Amino acid sequence: METSSKPKTRRSKNGCRTCRIRRVKCDETSPSCTRCTSTGRTCEWIGVFRDGLGDIKPRLRPQQALPIFPNAKAEELRGFEFFQHRTAREMCPSFDFGFWTSLVLQLSRSEPAVLHAAIALGVLHETEESLGMPISKDRLTHNEKHKFAVGQYNAAIRLLMGGRTATSVLATCLIFIHIDLMRGLYQAAGAHIRSGLKILEESGSVLSHDVNRMMRTGFCRLDLQATHFDAEAPYSKLPVYELAALDDALSRPFITLKDAKEQYDALLYHTFRLLRTCEGNVLKNRLDHLSDQVLRAQQQKLLRAHRNFLQSCCVMVQGPTRAAGQEQQALRLLQMHTLLTQVLVRVCMARDVEDAFDEHIRTFEDIFLLAKEFVSNQTNAQVDDSASRVGSLSTDWGIIFPLTMTALKCRVGSIREEAVCLLEAWKHREGFWDSALAARCCRELLSVELSDEGGSVNKLANIWVDIPDHQREVTLTWDMESQGASDTPAHSRAVAI
């Protein structure tokens, strides 16, 4: 009797690890395959990243990687292991661009400066996470792990001074930015962004296309975040859409999450340029000047671009080919941020900006609900699904910025209070944004805004909070590089936040 059996099929040994786990065919595109990028998943490769920088053989599985550092000490191995298995995987949970999940792991095996920088960041990440991700500050005199990390940081600097390739210098610089941010050194992080962008402009032609794209993406995303912390940022001269071309591009729905993120970054770049210009005009009382007619035209184009982008997000979320899982989470982030920047564009030319914010209570409520849903989904994600988890450290914007602005600008007491509570529970660092620091600043500002003349704080209620104009005009100053967690930020009633 003949027995039928299924024909044997040979699994691809060259596909990415993510596709192999999902049992789908991988197109083997480096640094991130199409199947992963189109669904917002992290594209993980077994062993080294194949990007044309040099084929290292034999290919190494993650658990076999550490023996290639025979001279490394136990503490260094532990730091790199944490960086490889936690930090690098968690840096871009929603919008991976290949640097952290692929390129930096390869370079750390061939470039000592990158290796020492990676060890330093891994040690800091593990240490801060064990402490509950408190407010960023320098703990060198109190924490031996911080001292060790700084030693690795300095070792990387010494190696770079000996002369390295542009790829090695740029990769190390990107890691340095996050080390600075973990230590609360925001000015140093900004200086590294400026230096990296300058090197990138000078050496872009000698980098491979993939490496140039990854470096440019990494630096430009951080440069956009620095806008909230550096009066001169953004520094990059992005090769993005012209404003008219951007408006036209956004009139056509995007197809992939990668396209959506690239379009939003371009939209954000033009948005921040407008906000900076309008801020200067308001301070100089130039709102009636002829040039402001040009700004108002730009404002209308940006508002139209925001509407088109939000409509495309809705198509991806609710359409026949609706997104699922991590892609849904990424789209929630994009919706959150787009709703917020749309409000900022709407109010930027108002004569009384604080009163103008009061017209957007419903939008702030939508932002909070999206953030709450995002956190709930992350909490309920399956433990074994690494693509659905968000770690405690990432290079991208997450929910901290929109929640912070909701707590500061929304006039419904219950929403403000819940937004701050969510920030306090969300123990994360998202690029320049520190949830503990943001929550502390929000608490302090609320206590000032809602206090009566005697200094007592009015109880927040589920009603509109009518704050007198003289109490809405507050400047909150926080020296992020010298203040500790127990210090209180200084404040005065001068300029509206």
Coordinates of C-alpha atoms in Angstrom, one line a residue:
M1 CA 0.0 0.0 0.0
E2 CA 1.4 3.4 -1.0
T3 CA 1.4 6.1 1.5
S4 CA 1.2 9.7 0.4
S5 CA 3.4 12.2 2.0
K6 CA 3.9 15.9 1.7
P7 CA 6.7 16.9 -0.5
K8 CA 9.7 18.1 1.5
T9 CA 10.3 21.8 1.3
R10 CA 13.5 23.5 2.3
R11 CA 13.3 26.6 4.4
S12 CA 15.2 29.6 3.3
K13 CA 18.4 30.1 5.3
N14 CA 18.8 33.7 4.0
G15 CA 15.5 35.3 5.0
C16 CA 15.1 37.5 8.0
R17 CA 14.4 36.0 11.4
T18 CA 11.1 37.8 11.7
C19 CA 9.7 36.3 8.5
R20 CA 11.0 32.8 9.5
I21 CA 9.2 33.0 12.8
R22 CA 6.0 34.1 11.1
R23 CA 6.5 31.3 8.5
V24 CA 6.1 33.7 5.5
K25 CA 8.4 34.1 2.5
C26 CA 11.0 36.8 2.9
D27 CA 12.2 38.8 -0.1
E28 CA 15.6 39.1 1.6
T29 CA 15.8 42.9 1.0
S30 CA 18.5 44.5 3.1
P31 CA 18.5 46.2 5.6
S32 CA 14.8 45.6 6.1
C33 CA 12.7 43.3 4.0
T34 CA 9.5 44.5 2.3
R35 CA 7.2 42.2 4.3
C36 CA 8.5 43.7 7.6
T37 CA 8.6 47.3 6.6
S38 CA 5.1 47.2 5.0
T39 CA 3.6 45.9 8.3
G40 CA 5.7 48.0 10.7
R41 CA 7.5 45.0 12.1
T42 CA 11.1 45.0 13.3
C43 CA 13.2 43.2 10.6
E44 CA 15.7 41.1 12.4
W45 CA 18.5 39.2 10.6
I46 CA 20.4 36.3 12.1
G47 CA 24.0 37.2 12.4
V48 CA 25.4 40.2 10.6
F49 CA 23.7 42.6 8.4
R50 CA 24.3 42.2 4.6
D51 CA 24.6 45.8 3.3
G52 CA 27.7 45.6 1.1
L53 CA 30.1 46.9 3.8
G54 CA 31.9 43.6 3.9
D55 CA 30.7 40.0 4.2
I56 CA 31.8 38.6 7.6
K57 CA 31.9 34.8 7.6
P58 CA 30.8 32.6 9.1
R59 CA 27.4 34.1 9.9
L60 CA 26.8 34.4 13.6
R61 CA 23.7 33.7 15.6
P62 CA 23.0 36.2 18.4
Q63 CA 24.0 33.6 21.1
Q64 CA 27.3 33.0 19.3
A65 CA 28.2 36.6 18.9
L66 CA 30.0 37.4 22.1
P67 CA 33.0 35.1 21.7
I68 CA 34.2 37.3 18.9
F69 CA 35.3 39.8 21.6
P70 CA 38.0 37.5 23.2
N71 CA 39.6 40.4 25.1
A72 CA 36.4 41.8 26.5
K73 CA 35.9 41.8 30.3
A74 CA 32.8 40.3 31.9
E75 CA 31.2 43.7 32.6
E76 CA 31.8 44.8 28.9
L77 CA 30.3 41.5 27.7
R78 CA 27.2 42.1 29.9
G79 CA 26.8 45.6 28.6
F80 CA 27.0 44.6 25.0
E81 CA 24.7 41.6 25.5
F82 CA 22.1 44.0 27.0
F83 CA 22.6 46.4 24.1
Q84 CA 22.2 43.6 21.5
H85 CA 19.2 41.8 22.9
R86 CA 17.3 44.8 24.4
T87 CA 18.5 48.3 23.5
A88 CA 19.0 47.8 19.8
R89 CA 15.8 45.9 19.4
E90 CA 13.7 48.4 21.3
M91 CA 15.1 51.7 19.8
C92 CA 12.7 51.8 16.8
P93 CA 9.6 49.7 17.8
S94 CA 7.3 51.3 15.2
F95 CA 9.4 52.9 12.5
D96 CA 12.6 50.8 12.0
F97 CA 15.1 52.2 9.5
G98 CA 17.8 49.5 9.8
F99 CA 20.4 51.3 11.9
W100 CA 19.7 49.9 15.3
T101 CA 18.5 46.4 14.3
S102 CA 21.2 45.8 11.7
L103 CA 24.0 48.2 10.9
V104 CA 25.2 49.1 14.4
L105 CA 25.4 45.4 15.4
Q106 CA 27.6 44.7 12.4
L107 CA 29.8 47.7 13.0
S108 CA 30.3 46.8 16.7
R109 CA 32.1 43.7 15.5
S110 CA 34.5 45.5 13.3
E111 CA 34.8 49.0 14.8
P112 CA 36.1 49.2 18.4
A113 CA 34.7 52.8 18.8
V114 CA 31.2 51.6 18.0
L115 CA 31.6 48.6 20.3
H116 CA 32.6 50.8 23.3
A117 CA 29.8 53.2 22.6
A118 CA 27.3 50.4 22.4
I119 CA 28.5 48.9 25.7
A120 CA 28.1 52.3 27.4
L121 CA 24.6 52.7 26.1
G122 CA 23.6 49.2 27.1
V123 CA 25.0 49.6 30.6
L124 CA 23.1 53.0 31.1
H125 CA 19.9 51.5 29.7
E126 CA 20.0 48.5 32.0
T127 CA 20.9 50.7 35.0
E128 CA 18.2 53.3 34.5
E129 CA 15.6 50.7 33.8
S130 CA 16.4 49.0 37.1
L131 CA 15.9 52.3 38.8
G132 CA 12.5 52.8 37.2
M133 CA 13.6 55.3 34.5
P134 CA 13.7 58.3 36.9
I135 CA 14.4 61.9 35.8
S136 CA 17.6 62.1 33.7
K137 CA 20.5 63.4 35.6
D138 CA 24.2 62.7 36.1
R139 CA 24.8 60.1 38.8
L140 CA 28.5 59.7 38.3
T141 CA 29.3 60.3 42.0
H142 CA 26.7 57.9 43.2
N143 CA 26.5 55.0 40.7
E144 CA 29.3 52.7 39.7
K145 CA 27.5 51.6 36.6
H146 CA 27.4 55.2 35.4
K147 CA 31.1 55.5 36.0
F148 CA 31.8 52.4 34.0
A149 CA 29.6 53.6 31.2
V150 CA 31.5 56.9 31.1
G151 CA 34.7 55.0 30.9
Q152 CA 33.5 53.2 27.8
Y153 CA 32.2 56.5 26.4
N154 CA 35.7 58.0 26.8
A155 CA 37.3 54.9 25.3
A156 CA 35.2 55.4 22.2
I157 CA 36.2 59.0 21.9
R158 CA 39.9 58.2 22.2
L159 CA 39.5 55.6 19.4
L160 CA 37.7 58.1 17.1
M161 CA 40.6 60.6 17.6
G162 CA 42.9 58.1 16.0
G163 CA 41.1 58.4 12.7
R164 CA 38.1 56.3 11.6
T165 CA 35.9 55.9 8.6
A166 CA 32.9 58.2 8.2
T167 CA 30.6 55.3 8.8
S168 CA 32.2 54.5 12.1
V169 CA 32.3 58.1 13.2
L170 CA 28.6 58.7 12.4
A171 CA 27.4 55.5 14.0
T172 CA 29.3 56.3 17.2
C173 CA 27.9 59.8 17.2
L174 CA 24.4 58.5 16.9
I175 CA 25.0 56.3 20.0
F176 CA 26.6 59.2 21.8
I177 CA 23.5 61.3 21.4
H178 CA 21.4 58.7 23.3
I179 CA 24.2 58.3 26.0
D180 CA 24.0 62.1 26.5
L181 CA 20.2 62.0 26.8
M182 CA 20.3 59.1 29.3
R183 CA 22.7 61.2 31.4
G184 CA 20.5 64.3 31.1
L185 CA 23.1 66.2 29.0
Y186 CA 20.8 67.8 26.5
Q187 CA 23.3 70.4 25.3
A188 CA 25.9 67.7 24.6
A189 CA 23.3 65.8 22.7
G190 CA 22.4 68.8 20.6
A191 CA 26.1 69.4 19.9
H192 CA 26.5 65.8 18.7
I193 CA 23.5 66.2 16.4
R194 CA 25.0 69.3 14.8
S195 CA 28.4 67.6 14.4
G196 CA 26.8 64.5 12.9
L197 CA 24.8 66.5 10.4
K198 CA 27.9 68.4 9.4
I199 CA 29.9 65.2 8.9
L200 CA 27.0 63.7 7.0
E201 CA 26.9 66.7 4.6
E202 CA 30.6 66.5 4.0
S203 CA 31.0 62.8 3.6
G204 CA 27.6 61.7 2.2
S205 CA 29.0 61.0 -1.2
V206 CA 31.5 58.4 0.1
L207 CA 28.8 56.4 2.0
S208 CA 26.8 53.7 0.3
H209 CA 23.2 54.5 -0.5
D210 CA 21.8 52.4 2.3
V211 CA 24.2 53.7 4.9
N212 CA 23.7 57.3 3.9
R213 CA 19.9 56.8 4.1
M214 CA 20.1 55.2 7.6
M215 CA 22.4 57.9 9.0
R216 CA 20.4 60.7 7.5
T217 CA 17.2 59.3 8.9
G218 CA 18.7 58.8 12.4
F219 CA 20.1 62.3 12.7
C220 CA 17.2 64.1 11.1
R221 CA 14.6 62.5 13.3
L222 CA 16.5 63.5 16.4
D223 CA 17.1 67.0 15.0
L224 CA 13.3 67.5 14.7
Q225 CA 12.9 66.4 18.3
A226 CA 15.6 68.9 19.4
T227 CA 13.3 71.7 18.2
H228 CA 11.6 71.7 21.6
F229 CA 14.9 71.9 23.5
D230 CA 17.1 74.0 21.3
A231 CA 16.1 77.5 20.0
E232 CA 18.2 77.0 16.8
A233 CA 17.0 73.6 15.8
P234 CA 16.2 72.0 13.4
Y235 CA 19.7 72.3 11.8
S236 CA 19.3 69.8 9.0
K237 CA 18.8 70.9 5.5
L238 CA 16.4 68.1 4.7
P239 CA 16.0 67.0 1.1
V240 CA 12.2 66.9 1.8
Y241 CA 9.3 68.0 -0.3
E242 CA 8.8 71.7 -1.1
L243 CA 5.7 72.8 0.7
A244 CA 3.6 72.8 -2.4
A245 CA 4.9 69.4 -3.5
L246 CA 4.2 68.1 0.0
D247 CA 0.6 69.2 -0.2
D248 CA 0.2 67.5 -3.6
A249 CA 1.9 64.3 -2.3
L250 CA -0.4 64.1 0.7
S251 CA -3.5 64.4 -1.4
R252 CA -2.8 60.8 -2.5
P253 CA -3.2 58.2 0.2
F254 CA 0.1 56.5 1.3
I255 CA 0.3 52.8 1.0
T256 CA 2.9 51.6 3.5
L257 CA 3.8 52.6 7.0
K258 CA 7.2 53.6 5.8
D259 CA 5.7 56.1 3.3
A260 CA 3.5 57.5 6.0
K261 CA 6.4 58.1 8.4
E262 CA 8.5 59.7 5.7
Q263 CA 5.7 62.0 4.7
Y264 CA 4.9 63.0 8.3
D265 CA 8.6 63.8 9.0
A266 CA 8.5 66.1 6.0
L267 CA 5.3 67.7 7.2
L268 CA 6.7 68.1 10.7
Y269 CA 9.8 69.8 9.3
H270 CA 7.7 72.5 7.5
T271 CA 5.4 72.8 10.6
F272 CA 8.3 73.5 12.9
R273 CA 9.8 76.1 10.5
L274 CA 6.4 77.9 10.5
L275 CA 6.0 77.7 14.3
R276 CA 9.5 79.2 14.8
T277 CA 8.8 82.0 12.4
C278 CA 5.4 82.8 13.9
E279 CA 6.8 82.7 17.5
G280 CA 9.3 85.3 16.6
N281 CA 6.7 87.5 14.9
V282 CA 4.4 87.3 17.9
L283 CA 7.2 88.4 20.2
K284 CA 8.1 91.3 17.9
N285 CA 4.4 92.4 17.4
R286 CA 4.7 91.9 13.7
L287 CA 1.4 90.1 13.0
D288 CA 0.1 92.8 10.8
H289 CA 3.2 93.0 8.6
L290 CA 3.0 92.2 4.9
S291 CA 5.2 89.1 5.4
D292 CA 2.6 87.6 7.6
Q293 CA 0.3 87.3 4.6
V294 CA 2.8 84.8 3.2
L295 CA 2.9 83.0 6.6
R296 CA -0.9 82.7 6.6
A297 CA -0.8 81.2 3.1
Q298 CA 1.8 78.7 4.4
Q299 CA -0.4 78.0 7.4
Q300 CA -3.4 77.1 5.2
K301 CA -1.2 74.8 3.1
L302 CA 0.0 73.0 6.2
L303 CA -3.5 72.7 7.6
R304 CA -4.6 71.2 4.3
A305 CA -1.7 68.8 4.4
H306 CA -2.6 67.8 7.9
R307 CA -6.1 67.0 6.9
N308 CA -5.0 64.9 4.0
F309 CA -2.5 63.0 6.2
L310 CA -5.2 62.2 8.8
Q311 CA -7.6 61.0 6.1
S312 CA -4.9 58.7 4.8
C313 CA -4.3 57.4 8.3
C314 CA -8.1 56.7 8.6
V315 CA -8.0 54.7 5.3
M316 CA -5.2 52.5 6.7
V317 CA -6.9 52.1 10.0
Q318 CA -10.5 51.4 8.8
G319 CA -10.2 50.5 5.2
P320 CA -10.7 47.1 3.5
T321 CA -7.0 46.3 4.0
R322 CA -6.9 47.7 7.5
A323 CA -3.7 47.6 9.5
A324 CA -3.4 45.2 12.5
G325 CA -1.1 44.7 15.4
Q326 CA 2.0 46.8 15.6
E327 CA 1.1 48.6 12.4
Q328 CA -2.1 49.8 14.2
Q329 CA 0.0 51.0 17.1
A330 CA 2.3 52.9 14.8
L331 CA -0.7 54.6 13.1
R332 CA -2.1 55.6 16.5
L333 CA 1.2 57.4 17.2
L334 CA 1.1 59.2 13.8
Q335 CA -2.6 60.2 14.4
M336 CA -1.7 61.5 17.9
H337 CA 1.1 63.6 16.7
T338 CA -0.7 64.9 13.6
L339 CA -3.7 66.0 15.7
L340 CA -1.4 67.9 18.0
T341 CA 0.7 69.6 15.3
Q342 CA -2.5 70.5 13.5
V343 CA -3.6 72.3 16.6
L344 CA -0.2 74.0 16.9
V345 CA -0.5 75.2 13.3
R346 CA -4.0 76.5 13.9
V347 CA -3.1 78.6 16.9
C348 CA 0.3 79.8 15.9
M349 CA -0.8 83.1 14.4
A350 CA -3.5 83.9 17.0
R351 CA -3.2 87.1 18.9
D352 CA -4.0 85.3 22.2
V353 CA -2.6 81.8 21.8
E354 CA -3.8 80.6 25.2
D355 CA -7.4 81.5 24.3
A356 CA -7.0 79.9 20.9
F357 CA -6.1 76.6 22.5
D358 CA -9.4 76.6 24.3
E359 CA -11.1 76.1 21.0
H360 CA -9.5 72.6 20.6
I361 CA -10.7 70.8 23.7
R362 CA -12.2 67.9 21.7
T363 CA -8.9 67.4 19.8
F364 CA -7.0 67.2 23.1
E365 CA -9.5 64.6 24.3
D366 CA -9.0 62.6 21.1
I367 CA -5.2 62.7 21.7
F368 CA -5.6 61.5 25.2
L369 CA -7.9 58.6 24.2
L370 CA -5.5 57.5 21.5
A371 CA -2.6 57.6 24.0
K372 CA -4.6 55.6 26.5
E373 CA -5.5 53.1 23.9
F374 CA -1.9 52.8 22.8
V375 CA -0.7 52.1 26.4
S376 CA -3.5 49.6 27.0
N377 CA -2.6 47.7 23.8
Q378 CA 1.1 47.6 24.7
T379 CA 0.3 46.3 28.2
N380 CA -1.9 43.6 26.7
A381 CA 0.5 42.6 24.0
Q382 CA 1.6 38.9 24.0
V383 CA 4.8 38.5 25.9
D384 CA 6.4 36.3 23.2
D385 CA 5.7 38.8 20.4
S386 CA 8.8 41.0 20.4
A387 CA 7.4 43.1 17.5
S388 CA 4.4 44.2 19.7
R389 CA 6.4 45.2 22.7
V390 CA 7.7 48.7 23.5
G391 CA 10.8 48.9 25.7
S392 CA 11.8 51.6 28.1
L393 CA 14.0 53.4 25.7
S394 CA 13.5 54.4 22.1
T395 CA 14.9 56.9 19.6
D396 CA 11.5 57.9 18.2
W397 CA 8.7 60.1 19.4
G398 CA 6.1 58.1 21.3
I399 CA 3.2 59.3 23.5
I400 CA 5.2 61.7 25.9
F401 CA 5.1 64.8 23.7
P402 CA 1.4 64.7 22.9
L403 CA 0.4 63.8 26.5
T404 CA 2.6 66.6 27.8
M405 CA 1.0 69.2 25.5
T406 CA -2.5 67.9 26.5
A407 CA -1.7 68.3 30.2
L408 CA -0.4 71.8 29.6
K409 CA -3.0 73.2 27.2
C410 CA -6.3 71.4 27.7
R411 CA -8.7 73.2 30.0
V412 CA -10.8 70.1 31.1
G413 CA -9.5 69.3 34.6
S414 CA -10.1 65.5 34.4
I415 CA -8.3 65.1 31.1
R416 CA -5.3 67.1 32.3
E417 CA -5.1 65.0 35.5
E418 CA -5.4 61.7 33.6
A419 CA -2.8 62.8 31.1
V420 CA -0.3 63.5 33.9
C421 CA -1.1 60.2 35.6
L422 CA -0.5 58.4 32.4
L423 CA 2.9 60.1 32.0
E424 CA 3.8 59.2 35.5
A425 CA 3.0 55.5 34.9
W426 CA 4.7 55.4 31.5
K427 CA 8.4 54.8 32.6
H428 CA 10.0 55.6 29.2
R429 CA 12.5 57.7 27.4
E430 CA 11.6 58.6 23.9
G431 CA 14.5 60.4 22.2
F432 CA 14.8 63.8 23.9
W433 CA 11.5 63.2 25.8
D434 CA 11.7 61.9 29.4
S435 CA 8.3 60.9 30.9
A436 CA 9.4 61.5 34.5
L437 CA 10.7 65.0 33.7
A438 CA 7.6 65.8 31.6
A439 CA 5.3 64.6 34.4
R440 CA 7.1 66.6 37.0
C441 CA 7.0 69.8 34.9
C442 CA 3.3 69.3 34.2
R443 CA 2.6 68.8 37.9
E444 CA 4.4 72.0 38.9
L445 CA 2.7 74.0 36.2
L446 CA -0.7 72.8 37.2
S447 CA -0.1 73.6 40.8
V448 CA 0.8 77.2 39.8
E449 CA -2.1 77.7 37.4
L450 CA -4.7 76.2 39.7
S451 CA -3.5 77.8 43.0
D452 CA -5.3 80.7 44.6
E453 CA -3.6 83.7 46.0
G454 CA -3.0 81.8 49.3
G455 CA -1.0 79.2 47.5
S456 CA -3.4 76.3 47.9
V457 CA -4.2 74.2 44.9
N458 CA -7.8 74.0 43.6
K459 CA -9.1 70.5 43.3
L460 CA -9.3 69.3 39.6
A461 CA -12.9 68.5 38.6
N462 CA -14.5 66.9 35.6
I463 CA -15.5 70.4 34.4
W464 CA -14.0 73.2 32.4
V465 CA -11.3 74.9 34.5
D466 CA -11.6 78.7 34.0
I467 CA -8.1 80.0 34.8
P468 CA -7.7 83.8 35.1
D469 CA -5.4 85.4 32.5
H470 CA -2.9 86.4 35.1
Q471 CA -2.6 82.8 36.3
R472 CA -2.2 81.4 32.7
E473 CA 0.8 83.6 32.1
V474 CA 3.5 81.4 33.6
T475 CA 7.1 80.7 32.7
L476 CA 8.4 77.4 34.0
T477 CA 12.2 77.1 34.1
W478 CA 14.0 73.8 34.6
D479 CA 17.7 73.5 34.4
M480 CA 17.8 69.9 33.1
E481 CA 21.5 69.5 33.4
S482 CA 22.0 70.4 37.1
Q483 CA 18.7 69.8 38.9
G484 CA 18.0 66.6 40.7
A485 CA 14.8 64.7 41.1
S486 CA 14.1 66.3 44.4
D487 CA 14.5 69.9 43.2
T488 CA 11.7 72.2 42.4
P489 CA 11.7 74.1 39.1
A490 CA 11.6 77.8 39.3
H491 CA 8.6 79.7 37.9
S492 CA 7.4 83.2 37.4
R493 CA 4.3 84.8 35.9
A494 CA 5.6 86.2 32.7
V495 CA 5.2 84.4 29.4
A496 CA 2.5 81.9 28.6
I497 CA 3.8 78.3 28.2

